[in-house]
Coordinates of N, CA, C and O in Angstrom, one line a residue:
X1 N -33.8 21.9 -10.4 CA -32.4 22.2 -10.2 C -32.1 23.6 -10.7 O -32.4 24.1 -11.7
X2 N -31.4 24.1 -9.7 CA -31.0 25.9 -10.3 C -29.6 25.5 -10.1 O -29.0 24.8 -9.3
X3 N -29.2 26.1 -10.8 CA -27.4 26.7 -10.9 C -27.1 27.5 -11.2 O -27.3 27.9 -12.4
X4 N -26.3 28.5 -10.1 CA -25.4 29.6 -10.2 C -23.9 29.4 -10.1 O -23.3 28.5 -9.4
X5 N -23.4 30.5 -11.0 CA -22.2 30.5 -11.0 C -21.2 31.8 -10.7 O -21.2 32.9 -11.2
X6 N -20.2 31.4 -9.7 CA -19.1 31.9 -9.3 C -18.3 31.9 -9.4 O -17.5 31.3 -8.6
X7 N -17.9 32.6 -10.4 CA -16.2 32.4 -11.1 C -16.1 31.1 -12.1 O -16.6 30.7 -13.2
X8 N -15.2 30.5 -11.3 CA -14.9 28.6 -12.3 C -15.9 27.9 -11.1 O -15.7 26.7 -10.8
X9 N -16.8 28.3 -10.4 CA -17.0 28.0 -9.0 C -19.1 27.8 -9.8 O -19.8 28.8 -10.2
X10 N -19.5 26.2 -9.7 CA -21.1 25.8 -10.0 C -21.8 25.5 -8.9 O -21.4 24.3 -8.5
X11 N -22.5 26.0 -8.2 CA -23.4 26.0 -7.1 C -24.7 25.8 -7.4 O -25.5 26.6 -7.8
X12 N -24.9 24.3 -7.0 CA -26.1 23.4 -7.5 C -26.7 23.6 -6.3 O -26.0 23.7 -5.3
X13 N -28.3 23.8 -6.4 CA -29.3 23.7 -5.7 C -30.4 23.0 -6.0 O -30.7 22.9 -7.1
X14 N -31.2 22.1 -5.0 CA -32.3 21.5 -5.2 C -31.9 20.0 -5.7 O -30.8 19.8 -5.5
X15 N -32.6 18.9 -6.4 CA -32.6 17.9 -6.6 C -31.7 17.9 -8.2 O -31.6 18.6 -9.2
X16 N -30.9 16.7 -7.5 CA -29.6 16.3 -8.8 C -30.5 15.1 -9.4 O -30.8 14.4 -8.4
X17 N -30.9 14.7 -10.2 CA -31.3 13.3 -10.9 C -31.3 13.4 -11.7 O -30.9 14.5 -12.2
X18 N -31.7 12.2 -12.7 CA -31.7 12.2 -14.1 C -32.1 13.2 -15.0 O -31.8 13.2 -16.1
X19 N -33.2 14.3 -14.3 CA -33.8 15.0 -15.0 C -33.5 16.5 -15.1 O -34.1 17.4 -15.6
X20 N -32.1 16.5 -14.2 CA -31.3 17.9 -14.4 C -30.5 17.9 -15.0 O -30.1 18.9 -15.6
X21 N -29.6 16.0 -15.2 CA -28.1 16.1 -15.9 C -27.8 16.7 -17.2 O -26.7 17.0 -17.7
X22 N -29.0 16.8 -17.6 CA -28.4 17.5 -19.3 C -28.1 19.0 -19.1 O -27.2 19.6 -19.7
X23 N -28.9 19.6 -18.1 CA -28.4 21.1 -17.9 C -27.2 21.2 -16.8 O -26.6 22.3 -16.5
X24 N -27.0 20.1 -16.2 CA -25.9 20.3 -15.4 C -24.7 19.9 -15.8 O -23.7 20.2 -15.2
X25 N -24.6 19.2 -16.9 CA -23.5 18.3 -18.1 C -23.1 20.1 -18.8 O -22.2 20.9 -18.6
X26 N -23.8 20.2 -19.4 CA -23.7 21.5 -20.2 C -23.3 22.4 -19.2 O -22.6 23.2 -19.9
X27 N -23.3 22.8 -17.9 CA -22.8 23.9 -17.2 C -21.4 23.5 -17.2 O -20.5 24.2 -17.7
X28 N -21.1 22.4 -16.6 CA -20.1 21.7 -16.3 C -19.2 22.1 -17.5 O -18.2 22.8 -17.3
X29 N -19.4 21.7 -19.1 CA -18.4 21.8 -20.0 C -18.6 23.0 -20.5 O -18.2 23.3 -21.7
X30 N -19.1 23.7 -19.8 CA -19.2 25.2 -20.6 C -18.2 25.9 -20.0 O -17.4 26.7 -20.4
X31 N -18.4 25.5 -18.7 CA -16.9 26.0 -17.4 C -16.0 25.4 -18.2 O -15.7 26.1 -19.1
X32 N -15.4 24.6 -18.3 CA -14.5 23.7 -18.5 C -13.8 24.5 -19.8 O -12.6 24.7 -19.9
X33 N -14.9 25.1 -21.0 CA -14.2 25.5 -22.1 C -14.4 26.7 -22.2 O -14.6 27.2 -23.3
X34 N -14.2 27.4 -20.9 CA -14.2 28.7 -20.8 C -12.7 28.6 -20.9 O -12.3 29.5 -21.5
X35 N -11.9 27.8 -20.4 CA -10.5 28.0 -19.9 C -10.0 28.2 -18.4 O -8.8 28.5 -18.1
X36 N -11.1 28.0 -17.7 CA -10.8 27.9 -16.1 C -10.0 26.1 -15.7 O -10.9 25.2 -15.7
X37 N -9.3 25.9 -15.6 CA -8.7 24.6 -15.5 C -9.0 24.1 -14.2 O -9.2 22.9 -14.2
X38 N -9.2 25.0 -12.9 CA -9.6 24.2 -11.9 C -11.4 24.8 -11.5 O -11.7 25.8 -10.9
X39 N -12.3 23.7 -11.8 CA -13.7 23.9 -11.8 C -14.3 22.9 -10.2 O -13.9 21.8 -9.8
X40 N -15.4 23.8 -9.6 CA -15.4 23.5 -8.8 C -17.0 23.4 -8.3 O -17.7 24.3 -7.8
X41 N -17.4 22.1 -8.4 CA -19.2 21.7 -8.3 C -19.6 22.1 -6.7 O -19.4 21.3 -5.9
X42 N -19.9 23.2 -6.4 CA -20.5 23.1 -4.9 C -22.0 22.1 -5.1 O -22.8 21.9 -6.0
X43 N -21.9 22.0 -4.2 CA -23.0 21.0 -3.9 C -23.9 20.8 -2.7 O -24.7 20.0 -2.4
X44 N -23.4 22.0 -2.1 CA -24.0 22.7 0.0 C -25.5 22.1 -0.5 O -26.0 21.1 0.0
X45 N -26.0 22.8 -1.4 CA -27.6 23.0 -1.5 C -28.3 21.6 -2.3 O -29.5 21.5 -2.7
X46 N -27.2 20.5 -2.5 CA -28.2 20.1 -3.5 C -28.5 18.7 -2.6 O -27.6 17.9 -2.1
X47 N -30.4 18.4 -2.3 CA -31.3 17.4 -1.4 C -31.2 16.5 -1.6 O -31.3 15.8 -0.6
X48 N -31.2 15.9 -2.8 CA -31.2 14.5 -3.4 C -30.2 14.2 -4.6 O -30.1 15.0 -5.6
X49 N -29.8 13.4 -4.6 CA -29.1 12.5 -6.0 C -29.1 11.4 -6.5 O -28.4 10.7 -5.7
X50 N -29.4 10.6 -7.4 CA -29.2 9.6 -7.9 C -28.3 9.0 -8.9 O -27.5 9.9 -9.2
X51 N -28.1 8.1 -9.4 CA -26.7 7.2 -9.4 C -26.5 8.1 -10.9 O -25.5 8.8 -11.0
X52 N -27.4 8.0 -11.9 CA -27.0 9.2 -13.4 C -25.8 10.4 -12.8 O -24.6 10.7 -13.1
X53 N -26.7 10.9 -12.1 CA -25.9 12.6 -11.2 C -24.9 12.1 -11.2 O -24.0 12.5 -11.9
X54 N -24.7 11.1 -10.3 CA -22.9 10.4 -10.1 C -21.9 10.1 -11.0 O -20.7 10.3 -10.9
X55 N -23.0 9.3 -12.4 CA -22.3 9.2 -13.1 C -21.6 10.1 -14.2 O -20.7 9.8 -14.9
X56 N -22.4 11.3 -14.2 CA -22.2 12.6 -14.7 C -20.7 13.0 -14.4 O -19.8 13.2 -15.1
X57 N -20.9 13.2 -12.7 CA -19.8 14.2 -12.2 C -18.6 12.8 -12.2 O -17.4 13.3 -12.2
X58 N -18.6 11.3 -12.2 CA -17.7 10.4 -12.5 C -17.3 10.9 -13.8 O -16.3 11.6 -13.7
X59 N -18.0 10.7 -15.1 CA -16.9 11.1 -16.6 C -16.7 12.6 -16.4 O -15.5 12.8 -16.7
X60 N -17.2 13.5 -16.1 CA -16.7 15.0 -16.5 C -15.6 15.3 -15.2 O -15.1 16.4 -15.0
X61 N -15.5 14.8 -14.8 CA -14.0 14.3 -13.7 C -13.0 13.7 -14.1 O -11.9 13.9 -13.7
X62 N -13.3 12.6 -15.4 CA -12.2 12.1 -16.2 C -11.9 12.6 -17.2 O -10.7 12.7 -17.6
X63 N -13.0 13.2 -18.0 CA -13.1 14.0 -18.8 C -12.1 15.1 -18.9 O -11.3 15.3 -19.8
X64 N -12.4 16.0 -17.3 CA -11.2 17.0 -16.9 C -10.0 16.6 -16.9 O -9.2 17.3 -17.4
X65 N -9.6 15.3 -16.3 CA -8.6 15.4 -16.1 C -7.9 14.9 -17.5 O -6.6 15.0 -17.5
X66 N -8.4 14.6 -18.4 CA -7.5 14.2 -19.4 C -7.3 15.5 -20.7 O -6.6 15.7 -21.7
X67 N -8.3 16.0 -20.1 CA -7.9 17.4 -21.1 C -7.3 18.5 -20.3 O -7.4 19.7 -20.7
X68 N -6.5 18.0 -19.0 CA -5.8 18.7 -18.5 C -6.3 19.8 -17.6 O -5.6 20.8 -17.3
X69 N -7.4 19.5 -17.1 CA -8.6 20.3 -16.4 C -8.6 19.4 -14.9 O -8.1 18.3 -14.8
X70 N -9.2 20.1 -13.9 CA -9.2 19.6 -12.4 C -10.7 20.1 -12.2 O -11.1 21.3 -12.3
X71 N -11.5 19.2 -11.9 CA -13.0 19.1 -11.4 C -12.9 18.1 -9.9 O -12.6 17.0 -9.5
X72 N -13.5 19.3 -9.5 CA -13.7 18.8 -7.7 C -14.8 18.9 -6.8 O -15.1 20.1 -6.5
X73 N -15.2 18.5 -6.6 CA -16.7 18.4 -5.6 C -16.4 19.0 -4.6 O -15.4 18.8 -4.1
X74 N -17.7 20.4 -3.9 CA -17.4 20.7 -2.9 C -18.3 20.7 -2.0 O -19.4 20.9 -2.4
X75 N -18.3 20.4 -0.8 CA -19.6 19.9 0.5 C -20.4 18.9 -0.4 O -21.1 19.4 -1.2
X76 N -20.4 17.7 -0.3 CA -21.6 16.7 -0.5 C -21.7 16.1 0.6 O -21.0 15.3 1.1
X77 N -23.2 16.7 1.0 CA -24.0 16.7 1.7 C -24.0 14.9 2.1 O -23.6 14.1 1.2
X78 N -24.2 14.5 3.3 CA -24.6 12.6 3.9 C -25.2 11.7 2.5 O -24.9 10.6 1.9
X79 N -26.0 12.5 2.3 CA -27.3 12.1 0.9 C -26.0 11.3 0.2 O -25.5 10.2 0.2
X80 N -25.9 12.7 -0.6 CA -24.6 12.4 -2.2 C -23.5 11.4 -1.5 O -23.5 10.3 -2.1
X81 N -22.5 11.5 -0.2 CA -21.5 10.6 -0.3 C -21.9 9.2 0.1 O -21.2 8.2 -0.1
X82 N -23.4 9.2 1.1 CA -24.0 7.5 0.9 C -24.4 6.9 -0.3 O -24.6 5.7 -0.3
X83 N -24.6 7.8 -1.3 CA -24.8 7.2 -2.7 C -24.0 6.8 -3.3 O -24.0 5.8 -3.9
X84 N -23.0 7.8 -3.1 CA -21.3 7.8 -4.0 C -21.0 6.2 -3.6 O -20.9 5.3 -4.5
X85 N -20.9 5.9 -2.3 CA -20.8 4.7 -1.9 C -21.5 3.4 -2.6 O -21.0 2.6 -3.4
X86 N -22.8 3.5 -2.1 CA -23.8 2.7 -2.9 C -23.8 2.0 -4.3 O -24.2 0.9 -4.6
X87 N -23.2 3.0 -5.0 CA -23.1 3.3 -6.6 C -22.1 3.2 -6.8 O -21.9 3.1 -8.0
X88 N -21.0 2.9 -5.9 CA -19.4 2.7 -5.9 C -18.3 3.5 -6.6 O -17.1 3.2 -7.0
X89 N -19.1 4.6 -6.8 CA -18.5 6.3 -7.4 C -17.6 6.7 -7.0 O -16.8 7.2 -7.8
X90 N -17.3 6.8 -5.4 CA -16.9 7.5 -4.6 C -15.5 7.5 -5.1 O -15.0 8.6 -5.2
X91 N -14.9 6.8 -5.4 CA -13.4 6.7 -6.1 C -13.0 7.4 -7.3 O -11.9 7.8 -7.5
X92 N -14.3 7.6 -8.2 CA -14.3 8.0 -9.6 C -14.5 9.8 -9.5 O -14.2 10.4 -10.5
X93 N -15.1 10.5 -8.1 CA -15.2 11.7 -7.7 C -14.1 12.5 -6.9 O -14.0 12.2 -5.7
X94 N -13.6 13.1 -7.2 CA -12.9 14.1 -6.4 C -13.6 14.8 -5.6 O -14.6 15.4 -5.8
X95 N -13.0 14.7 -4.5 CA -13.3 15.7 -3.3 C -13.1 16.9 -2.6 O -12.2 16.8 -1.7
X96 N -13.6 17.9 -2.6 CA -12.3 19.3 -2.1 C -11.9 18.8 -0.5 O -12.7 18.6 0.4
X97 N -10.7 18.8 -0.6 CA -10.5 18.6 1.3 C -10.7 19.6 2.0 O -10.6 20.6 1.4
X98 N -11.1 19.6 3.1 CA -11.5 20.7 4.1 C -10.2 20.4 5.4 O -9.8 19.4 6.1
X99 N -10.0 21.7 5.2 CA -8.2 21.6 6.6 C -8.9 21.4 7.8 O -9.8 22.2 8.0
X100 N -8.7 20.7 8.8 CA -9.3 20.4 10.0 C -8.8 22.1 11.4 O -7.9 22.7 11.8
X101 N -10.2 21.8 11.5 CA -9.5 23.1 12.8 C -9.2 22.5 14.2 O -9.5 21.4 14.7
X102 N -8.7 23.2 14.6 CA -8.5 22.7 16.5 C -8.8 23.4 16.9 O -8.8 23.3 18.2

């Protein structure tokens, strides 16, 4: 797992599982206590996830919002939102909406 960052903006690459979350937990609240209030997990690049990864981005989602912070998922990939499902996450995750074109 690599992670770069853009602004309040975490752009995960490569495989999410159990064996990234501690360095992806720690990016996550390091944004968070920078003082950026709205934090934002891109997720374009990342191949695989499993249900830990979910459950990560579920509390640091709750986490945000109760310290008055907004954490939002951005592009999850078929993979991440058939898991979300699976894992019954999908409710516990915010989503960035994408405006429809015509």
């Amino acid at each position: 797992m690599e992670i770069t960052w853009d602004g309040s903006t975490l752009v995960l690459h490569g495989a999410f599982d159990v064996r990234s979350t501690g360095e992806v937990r720690n990016a996550i609240y390091a944004c968070l206590e920078s003082g950026d209030y709205d934090v934002v997990v891109d997720m374009s690049d990342v191949t695989t996830i499993d249900a830990t990864a979910l459950r990560l981005l579920a509390v640091a989602t709750r986490h945000a919002w109760l310290s008055g912070h907004h954490l939002t998922v951005r592009n999850p990939g078929p993979t991440v939102r058939r898991m979300a499902h699976l894992t019954r996450l999908a409710h516990a995750i915010e989503v960035e909406r994408v405006a429809a074109t015509a």
